[in-house]
Amino acid sequence: MAGLKQLKSKRESINKTRKVTRAMEAVSAVKMRKAQERALGGRAYAAGALRILSNLSGSVDTQNHFMMQPRTQGKYGIIVVTSDKGLAGSLNSAVLRKVDAFLGDPKYKDGDKVFMCIGRRGHEFIRSRDLEVLSYQENKSDSVGEEDMREITDMVVKMHEDGDTRAWYVAYTNFRSTFEQEAVLRRILPLSRGALDEVVEAIVPETGKYSDTEHNGRTATAYTIEPSPEVVLESIIPALVNIVVYHSLLESKASEHSARMVAMKNATDKAGELSHELMLKFNKARQAVITREVSEITSGIEAMK
Amino acid sequence: MARKPFTLRIVTVAEPIFDGEAFELHCRGVGGEMSVLANHEPFITPLDPCTLRVTTTLGEKKEFPINGGVLEVADNKAVVLCSSDKSSN
């Protein structure tokens, strides 16, 4: 009888777990939808800023701006965007693997590395390797505003201006679809047109509400630029850095929720399977007990005759 | 006289806050206060923190406090990239 009881309680506990994972799946689905909407909302700005940059490049040599020139001296800065919580499949480990590959790459051997961490998982990883962490914030709230990123962006821009760093990278998870997220390590400074185009390509959707913004600005119009192209460039470059950082955070958010949703869905399915198996086992065991009892009774009756 | 409309789009990093037709956009650039009307010449300028005043084609007057940004005008289309000033909302 002990076996029966055990099976029963095990099945009950699995059913409870299944309820929990199913609820988490539903919660993640809602959060994912919201995160996707937010990521989409920012695309108009990113496309607009890039269009202005490309228009400016006609009248001012953007390649000569100090934020765009490659350097050979200084540290490497990396912003690591991960989630605070687990239960999201291989989401964080994929990002951290990218960071690990960067650390081991002989190309980047010649400079110290400094880190800014958004999200606990990345912070723990960096700290466990005794690397320098300049700033750390938790990746808790889903409603982070662009203002919250300012602190990081300002610090990045300032360090780069001061010549402390030679390049800045951001490691995050790019949201491609609900079932497909991709860990990427992208260079943000020095800025380059190629890299920026890549970012916008990732940001601007192929069709839909904001898809037209990118194309109709490609006409070569002679602009009046006031007070001077340099001043406009000066104000737009920090904005671009901010966008890239902010967007990597939004993409990570959307990825985190969809990865968790998928992980939880798998867990729910597996729990259902297990529960079914256990039920069959339980029924078999119960039937065996009944059969045994019946045969005991009949043999008892036989003996009394 | 019938006023001519132009397409105006005001976007923040988080989301577009205005997207439609307008008669007039009033703002403060680094060179001083100014208004943008239809068929403005192609133009790019940074904006100071100020309140954008928009007169829409429906006759509504709308105000958007901003924390600085960039204005771009081309082909009868104005785009304001800005960070919105949440504190005054």
Short mmCIF file of C-alpha atoms in Angstrom, two decimals:
data_model
loop_
_atom_site.label_atom_id
_atom_site.label_comp_id
_atom_site.label_asym_id
_atom_site.label_seq_id
_atom_site.Cartn_x
_atom_site.Cartn_y
_atom_site.Cartn_z
CA MET A 1 0.00 0.00 0.00
CA ALA A 2 2.92 2.32 0.65
CA GLY A 3 3.78 2.29 -3.03
CA LEU A 4 0.29 3.39 -3.94
CA LYS A 5 0.32 6.27 -1.55
CA GLN A 6 3.70 7.43 -2.74
CA LEU A 7 2.59 7.35 -6.36
CA LYS A 8 -0.48 9.32 -5.52
CA SER A 9 1.34 12.05 -3.65
CA LYS A 10 4.00 12.28 -6.34
CA ARG A 11 1.37 12.76 -8.98
CA GLU A 12 -0.35 15.41 -6.95
CA SER A 13 2.86 17.33 -6.50
CA ILE A 14 3.58 17.15 -10.23
CA ASN A 15 0.12 18.46 -10.96
CA LYS A 16 0.76 21.37 -8.63
CA THR A 17 4.04 22.14 -10.35
CA ARG A 18 2.25 21.97 -13.65
CA LYS A 19 -0.26 24.54 -12.51
CA VAL A 20 2.57 26.84 -11.46
CA THR A 21 4.47 26.51 -14.72
CA ARG A 22 1.30 27.02 -16.69
CA ALA A 23 0.58 30.23 -14.79
CA MET A 24 4.16 31.39 -15.38
CA GLU A 25 3.78 30.67 -19.04
CA ALA A 26 0.66 32.81 -19.23
CA VAL A 27 2.30 35.64 -17.31
CA SER A 28 5.36 35.54 -19.55
CA ALA A 29 3.19 35.60 -22.65
CA VAL A 30 1.55 38.83 -21.54
CA LYS A 31 4.86 40.38 -20.52
CA MET A 32 6.43 39.35 -23.79
CA ARG A 33 3.71 41.03 -25.79
CA LYS A 34 4.19 44.23 -23.83
CA ALA A 35 7.96 44.12 -24.22
CA GLN A 36 7.60 43.59 -27.95
CA GLU A 37 5.31 46.59 -28.26
CA ARG A 38 7.79 48.72 -26.39
CA ALA A 39 10.65 47.57 -28.55
CA LEU A 40 8.64 48.46 -31.61
CA GLY A 41 7.68 51.89 -30.29
CA GLY A 42 11.28 52.99 -30.24
CA ARG A 43 11.99 52.14 -33.82
CA ALA A 44 10.67 55.40 -35.26
CA TYR A 45 13.19 57.34 -33.24
CA ALA A 46 16.11 55.13 -34.13
CA ALA A 47 15.31 55.30 -37.82
CA GLY A 48 14.91 59.08 -37.65
CA ALA A 49 18.18 59.63 -35.85
CA LEU A 50 20.03 57.51 -38.35
CA ARG A 51 18.46 59.30 -41.24
CA ILE A 52 19.66 62.61 -39.84
CA LEU A 53 23.10 61.15 -39.38
CA SER A 54 23.23 59.96 -42.95
CA ASN A 55 22.01 63.36 -44.13
CA LEU A 56 24.69 65.03 -42.08
CA SER A 57 27.40 62.88 -43.52
CA GLY A 58 26.81 64.69 -46.80
CA SER A 59 27.83 68.01 -45.36
CA VAL A 60 30.31 67.10 -42.64
CA ASP A 61 32.95 64.47 -42.53
CA THR A 62 31.45 62.27 -39.86
CA GLN A 63 34.31 59.82 -40.08
CA ASN A 64 36.61 62.39 -38.51
CA HIS A 65 34.56 62.84 -35.40
CA PHE A 66 36.41 61.50 -32.40
CA MET A 67 33.54 59.18 -31.49
CA MET A 68 33.89 57.47 -34.84
CA GLN A 69 37.61 57.03 -35.07
CA PRO A 70 39.19 53.72 -34.17
CA ARG A 71 41.76 53.78 -31.38
CA THR A 72 44.64 51.60 -30.38
CA GLN A 73 44.98 52.66 -26.76
CA GLY A 74 42.81 52.23 -23.70
CA LYS A 75 40.48 49.70 -22.17
CA TYR A 76 37.68 47.70 -23.65
CA GLY A 77 34.29 48.42 -22.16
CA ILE A 78 31.50 45.88 -22.26
CA ILE A 79 27.90 46.32 -21.23
CA VAL A 80 26.40 42.97 -20.28
CA VAL A 81 22.62 42.76 -20.39
CA THR A 82 21.12 39.68 -18.76
CA SER A 83 18.03 38.89 -16.71
CA ASP A 84 17.76 38.85 -12.95
CA LYS A 85 15.88 35.61 -12.74
CA GLY A 86 16.44 32.20 -14.18
CA LEU A 87 13.93 29.67 -15.48
CA ALA A 88 14.42 30.98 -18.95
CA GLY A 89 16.28 28.19 -20.65
CA SER A 90 19.70 28.97 -22.08
CA LEU A 91 19.01 32.70 -22.38
CA ASN A 92 21.63 34.04 -20.00
CA SER A 93 24.24 31.39 -20.53
CA ALA A 94 24.21 32.18 -24.25
CA VAL A 95 25.01 35.83 -23.57
CA LEU A 96 27.68 34.91 -21.05
CA ARG A 97 29.24 32.49 -23.51
CA LYS A 98 29.60 35.40 -25.92
CA VAL A 99 31.31 37.45 -23.23
CA ASP A 100 33.53 34.50 -22.41
CA ALA A 101 34.53 34.16 -26.05
CA PHE A 102 35.37 37.84 -26.14
CA LEU A 103 37.55 37.53 -23.05
CA GLY A 104 39.40 34.61 -24.56
CA ASP A 105 39.86 36.19 -27.99
CA PRO A 106 43.55 36.95 -28.66
CA LYS A 107 42.50 39.96 -30.76
CA TYR A 108 41.44 41.78 -27.62
CA LYS A 109 44.27 40.56 -25.40
CA ASP A 110 46.13 43.85 -25.31
CA GLY A 111 43.74 45.89 -23.21
CA ASP A 112 42.10 45.72 -19.81
CA LYS A 113 38.40 45.09 -19.78
CA VAL A 114 35.83 46.97 -17.78
CA PHE A 115 32.20 46.02 -17.40
CA MET A 116 28.81 47.54 -16.80
CA CYS A 117 26.18 45.05 -15.84
CA ILE A 118 22.45 45.23 -16.20
CA GLY A 119 20.89 42.17 -14.59
CA ARG A 120 22.07 39.96 -11.78
CA ARG A 121 23.17 36.91 -13.76
CA GLY A 122 25.76 38.85 -15.73
CA HIS A 123 26.98 40.62 -12.65
CA GLU A 124 27.56 37.35 -10.81
CA PHE A 125 29.44 35.97 -13.78
CA ILE A 126 31.75 38.98 -14.10
CA ARG A 127 32.36 39.19 -10.36
CA SER A 128 33.24 35.52 -10.14
CA ARG A 129 36.10 36.22 -12.56
CA ASP A 130 37.48 39.17 -10.61
CA LEU A 131 36.94 41.60 -13.43
CA GLU A 132 36.28 45.28 -12.92
CA VAL A 133 32.61 46.24 -12.68
CA LEU A 134 32.00 49.95 -13.15
CA SER A 135 28.29 49.94 -12.57
CA TYR A 136 25.62 47.44 -11.83
CA GLN A 137 21.88 47.68 -11.82
CA GLU A 138 19.20 45.09 -11.51
CA ASN A 139 17.10 44.30 -14.51
CA LYS A 140 13.89 44.20 -12.56
CA SER A 141 11.29 46.56 -13.85
CA ASP A 142 9.61 45.93 -17.16
CA SER A 143 8.84 49.58 -17.59
CA VAL A 144 12.35 50.97 -17.74
CA GLY A 145 12.41 54.30 -19.47
CA GLU A 146 15.02 55.69 -21.75
CA GLU A 147 15.88 58.13 -18.92
CA ASP A 148 17.06 55.22 -16.79
CA MET A 149 19.64 54.42 -19.42
CA ARG A 150 21.04 57.94 -19.40
CA GLU A 151 23.29 57.25 -16.48
CA ILE A 152 24.99 54.42 -18.32
CA THR A 153 25.15 56.25 -21.62
CA ASP A 154 26.56 59.39 -20.05
CA MET A 155 29.23 57.36 -18.33
CA VAL A 156 30.10 55.51 -21.53
CA VAL A 157 30.28 58.70 -23.58
CA LYS A 158 32.32 60.47 -20.94
CA MET A 159 34.85 57.67 -20.56
CA HIS A 160 35.22 57.53 -24.29
CA GLU A 161 35.65 61.29 -24.52
CA ASP A 162 38.30 61.20 -21.83
CA GLY A 163 40.18 58.57 -23.77
CA ASP A 164 39.93 55.90 -21.06
CA THR A 165 38.46 53.37 -23.42
CA ARG A 166 39.16 52.44 -26.98
CA ALA A 167 35.92 50.66 -27.72
CA TRP A 168 32.58 49.80 -26.19
CA TYR A 169 30.57 46.68 -26.75
CA VAL A 170 27.18 45.52 -25.65
CA ALA A 171 26.30 41.88 -25.09
CA TYR A 172 22.60 41.11 -25.11
CA THR A 173 19.95 38.84 -26.54
CA ASN A 174 18.44 39.88 -29.82
CA PHE A 175 14.75 39.11 -30.12
CA ARG A 176 14.00 37.55 -33.47
CA SER A 177 10.83 35.67 -32.77
CA THR A 178 9.07 33.98 -29.91
CA PHE A 179 11.04 30.81 -30.49
CA GLU A 180 14.25 32.33 -31.66
CA GLN A 181 16.52 34.52 -29.63
CA GLU A 182 20.09 35.13 -30.47
CA ALA A 183 22.87 36.26 -28.17
CA VAL A 184 24.94 38.98 -29.78
CA LEU A 185 27.96 41.09 -28.94
CA ARG A 186 27.83 44.37 -30.77
CA ARG A 187 30.24 47.26 -30.95
CA ILE A 188 28.74 50.63 -30.07
CA LEU A 189 31.81 52.84 -29.90
CA PRO A 190 33.58 53.95 -32.00
CA LEU A 191 30.42 54.38 -34.01
CA SER A 192 30.50 53.24 -37.57
CA ARG A 193 27.92 53.45 -40.30
CA GLY A 194 28.06 49.75 -40.94
CA ALA A 195 27.43 48.90 -37.31
CA LEU A 196 24.65 51.48 -37.05
CA ASP A 197 22.94 50.21 -40.14
CA GLU A 198 23.07 46.76 -38.62
CA VAL A 199 21.40 48.01 -35.47
CA VAL A 200 18.64 49.72 -37.39
CA GLU A 201 18.15 46.70 -39.55
CA ALA A 202 17.57 44.76 -36.36
CA ILE A 203 15.27 47.49 -35.09
CA VAL A 204 13.29 48.60 -38.10
CA PRO A 205 10.63 46.09 -39.06
CA GLU A 206 10.28 45.05 -42.67
CA THR A 207 6.65 45.98 -42.84
CA GLY A 208 4.19 47.78 -40.65
CA LYS A 209 3.75 51.06 -38.93
CA TYR A 210 7.28 52.40 -39.01
CA SER A 211 8.70 50.62 -41.99
CA ASP A 212 8.38 53.62 -44.29
CA THR A 213 10.50 55.95 -42.20
CA GLU A 214 13.76 54.50 -43.32
CA HIS A 215 13.39 54.64 -47.06
CA ASN A 216 11.87 58.00 -47.83
CA GLY A 217 14.71 59.81 -46.12
CA ARG A 218 17.38 58.45 -48.40
CA THR A 219 16.90 61.19 -50.94
CA ALA A 220 19.81 63.55 -51.09
CA THR A 221 18.28 66.82 -49.98
CA ALA A 222 20.41 69.88 -49.42
CA TYR A 223 19.71 70.80 -45.83
CA THR A 224 20.19 74.04 -44.04
CA ILE A 225 21.86 73.00 -40.84
CA GLU A 226 21.84 75.37 -37.91
CA PRO A 227 23.95 76.39 -36.17
CA SER A 228 26.51 74.01 -37.72
CA PRO A 229 26.73 70.35 -38.72
CA GLU A 230 29.25 69.75 -35.95
CA VAL A 231 26.87 70.96 -33.25
CA VAL A 232 24.06 68.79 -34.55
CA LEU A 233 26.40 65.82 -34.73
CA GLU A 234 27.52 66.54 -31.19
CA SER A 235 23.94 66.32 -29.95
CA ILE A 236 22.94 63.31 -31.98
CA ILE A 237 25.82 60.96 -31.21
CA PRO A 238 25.05 60.55 -27.49
CA ALA A 239 21.43 60.05 -28.52
CA LEU A 240 22.48 57.25 -30.84
CA VAL A 241 24.54 55.57 -28.15
CA ASN A 242 21.58 55.88 -25.83
CA ILE A 243 19.29 54.26 -28.37
CA VAL A 244 21.59 51.31 -28.89
CA VAL A 245 21.89 50.69 -25.14
CA TYR A 246 18.19 51.23 -24.51
CA HIS A 247 17.27 48.98 -27.36
CA SER A 248 19.53 46.19 -26.30
CA LEU A 249 17.75 46.31 -22.97
CA LEU A 250 14.31 46.20 -24.59
CA GLU A 251 15.32 43.36 -26.88
CA SER A 252 16.71 41.48 -23.90
CA LYS A 253 13.44 41.97 -22.06
CA ALA A 254 11.39 40.66 -24.93
CA SER A 255 13.79 37.73 -25.30
CA GLU A 256 13.74 36.96 -21.61
CA HIS A 257 9.98 36.75 -21.47
CA SER A 258 9.62 34.70 -24.61
CA ALA A 259 12.42 32.35 -23.57
CA ARG A 260 10.75 31.90 -20.22
CA MET A 261 7.41 31.36 -21.87
CA VAL A 262 8.84 28.61 -24.06
CA ALA A 263 10.74 27.06 -21.14
CA MET A 264 7.59 27.06 -19.04
CA LYS A 265 5.55 25.62 -21.84
CA ASN A 266 8.03 22.76 -22.14
CA ALA A 267 7.89 22.27 -18.40
CA THR A 268 4.09 22.22 -18.45
CA ASP A 269 4.03 19.69 -21.28
CA LYS A 270 6.57 17.49 -19.56
CA ALA A 271 4.68 17.69 -16.28
CA GLY A 272 1.51 16.62 -18.08
CA GLU A 273 3.32 13.68 -19.61
CA LEU A 274 4.80 12.61 -16.29
CA SER A 275 1.49 12.96 -14.56
CA HIS A 276 -0.14 10.74 -17.15
CA GLU A 277 2.57 8.11 -16.81
CA LEU A 278 2.22 8.16 -13.06
CA MET A 279 -1.52 7.76 -13.36
CA LEU A 280 -1.08 4.63 -15.47
CA LYS A 281 1.41 3.28 -12.98
CA PHE A 282 -0.92 4.10 -10.10
CA ASN A 283 -3.86 2.37 -11.79
CA LYS A 284 -1.76 -0.70 -12.47
CA ALA A 285 -0.55 -0.84 -8.88
CA ARG A 286 -4.09 -0.39 -7.58
CA GLN A 287 -5.37 -3.11 -9.87
CA ALA A 288 -2.58 -5.41 -8.68
CA VAL A 289 -3.59 -4.84 -5.06
CA ILE A 290 -7.24 -5.52 -5.85
CA THR A 291 -6.38 -8.66 -7.79
CA ARG A 292 -4.22 -9.87 -4.96
CA GLU A 293 -6.92 -9.25 -2.38
CA VAL A 294 -9.55 -10.95 -4.48
CA SER A 295 -7.35 -13.97 -4.98
CA GLU A 296 -6.59 -14.03 -1.25
CA ILE A 297 -10.28 -13.98 -0.44
CA THR A 298 -11.22 -16.64 -2.99
CA SER A 299 -8.40 -18.87 -1.84
CA GLY A 300 -9.59 -18.30 1.74
CA ILE A 301 -13.08 -19.40 0.75
CA GLU A 302 -11.61 -22.40 -1.06
CA ALA A 303 -9.72 -23.38 2.07
CA MET A 304 -12.86 -23.18 4.25
CA LYS A 305 -14.85 -25.56 2.06
CA MET B 1 -6.69 81.88 -46.93
CA ALA B 2 -6.61 78.14 -46.75
CA ARG B 3 -3.62 77.03 -44.77
CA LYS B 4 -1.44 74.32 -46.08
CA PRO B 5 -0.84 71.28 -43.90
CA PHE B 6 2.37 69.34 -43.48
CA THR B 7 3.14 65.95 -42.00
CA LEU B 8 4.44 66.12 -38.48
CA ARG B 9 5.87 63.31 -36.44
CA ILE B 10 7.06 63.75 -32.89
CA VAL B 11 8.89 60.72 -31.57
CA THR B 12 10.57 59.92 -28.30
CA VAL B 13 12.97 57.06 -27.79
CA ALA B 14 10.17 55.07 -26.21
CA GLU B 15 7.31 55.79 -28.60
CA PRO B 16 5.85 58.22 -31.15
CA ILE B 17 3.78 60.82 -29.31
CA PHE B 18 2.33 62.59 -32.33
CA ASP B 19 1.89 61.43 -35.90
CA GLY B 20 -0.36 63.34 -38.23
CA GLU B 21 -1.09 66.46 -40.22
CA ALA B 22 -0.48 69.90 -38.79
CA PHE B 23 -0.59 73.54 -39.83
CA GLU B 24 2.03 74.84 -37.50
CA LEU B 25 4.75 73.71 -35.11
CA HIS B 26 6.17 76.16 -32.66
CA CYS B 27 9.39 75.35 -30.85
CA ARG B 28 12.61 76.74 -29.51
CA GLY B 29 15.77 75.94 -31.36
CA VAL B 30 19.26 76.75 -30.23
CA GLY B 31 18.98 79.93 -32.31
CA GLY B 32 15.72 81.09 -30.70
CA GLU B 33 11.98 80.61 -30.97
CA MET B 34 10.60 79.62 -34.32
CA SER B 35 7.60 78.24 -36.12
CA VAL B 36 7.54 75.65 -38.85
CA LEU B 37 4.83 75.97 -41.50
CA ALA B 38 4.12 73.93 -44.59
CA ASN B 39 6.80 73.78 -47.29
CA HIS B 40 9.57 74.83 -44.98
CA GLU B 41 13.01 74.52 -46.50
CA PRO B 42 15.00 71.38 -45.67
CA PHE B 43 16.37 72.07 -42.28
CA ILE B 44 18.07 70.40 -39.32
CA THR B 45 18.60 71.95 -35.91
CA PRO B 46 18.93 70.88 -32.29
CA LEU B 47 16.11 71.99 -29.98
CA ASP B 48 16.37 73.37 -26.48
CA PRO B 49 14.16 72.11 -23.65
CA CYS B 50 10.82 73.81 -24.36
CA THR B 51 7.18 73.16 -25.04
CA LEU B 52 6.26 72.16 -28.58
CA ARG B 53 3.05 73.84 -29.66
CA VAL B 54 1.26 72.12 -32.48
CA THR B 55 -1.77 73.36 -34.39
CA THR B 56 -3.32 70.33 -36.02
CA THR B 57 -5.41 70.35 -39.17
CA LEU B 58 -8.46 69.71 -37.01
CA GLY B 59 -7.85 73.04 -35.36
CA GLU B 60 -6.67 71.54 -32.09
CA LYS B 61 -3.78 73.06 -30.28
CA LYS B 62 -1.56 70.52 -28.59
CA GLU B 63 1.38 70.98 -26.30
CA PHE B 64 4.28 68.64 -25.74
CA PRO B 65 6.88 69.57 -23.17
CA ILE B 66 10.24 68.23 -24.27
CA ASN B 67 13.64 67.93 -22.75
CA GLY B 68 15.55 68.86 -25.86
CA GLY B 69 15.86 67.09 -29.18
CA VAL B 70 16.48 67.49 -32.87
CA LEU B 71 14.18 68.89 -35.55
CA GLU B 72 14.39 67.78 -39.15
CA VAL B 73 12.30 69.20 -41.95
CA ALA B 74 12.29 67.93 -45.53
CA ASP B 75 9.74 67.39 -48.30
CA ASN B 76 6.93 69.04 -46.36
CA LYS B 77 7.53 66.63 -43.54
CA ALA B 78 8.79 67.51 -40.08
CA VAL B 79 10.24 65.05 -37.64
CA VAL B 80 11.06 65.94 -34.06
CA LEU B 81 13.27 63.50 -32.23
CA CYS B 82 13.06 64.35 -28.58
CA SER B 83 13.15 63.08 -25.06
CA SER B 84 9.85 64.00 -23.51
CA ASP B 85 9.77 65.88 -20.27
CA LYS B 86 7.85 63.54 -17.99
CA SER B 87 8.10 65.76 -14.92
CA SER B 88 5.68 68.35 -16.26
CA ASN B 89 3.01 65.88 -17.34
#
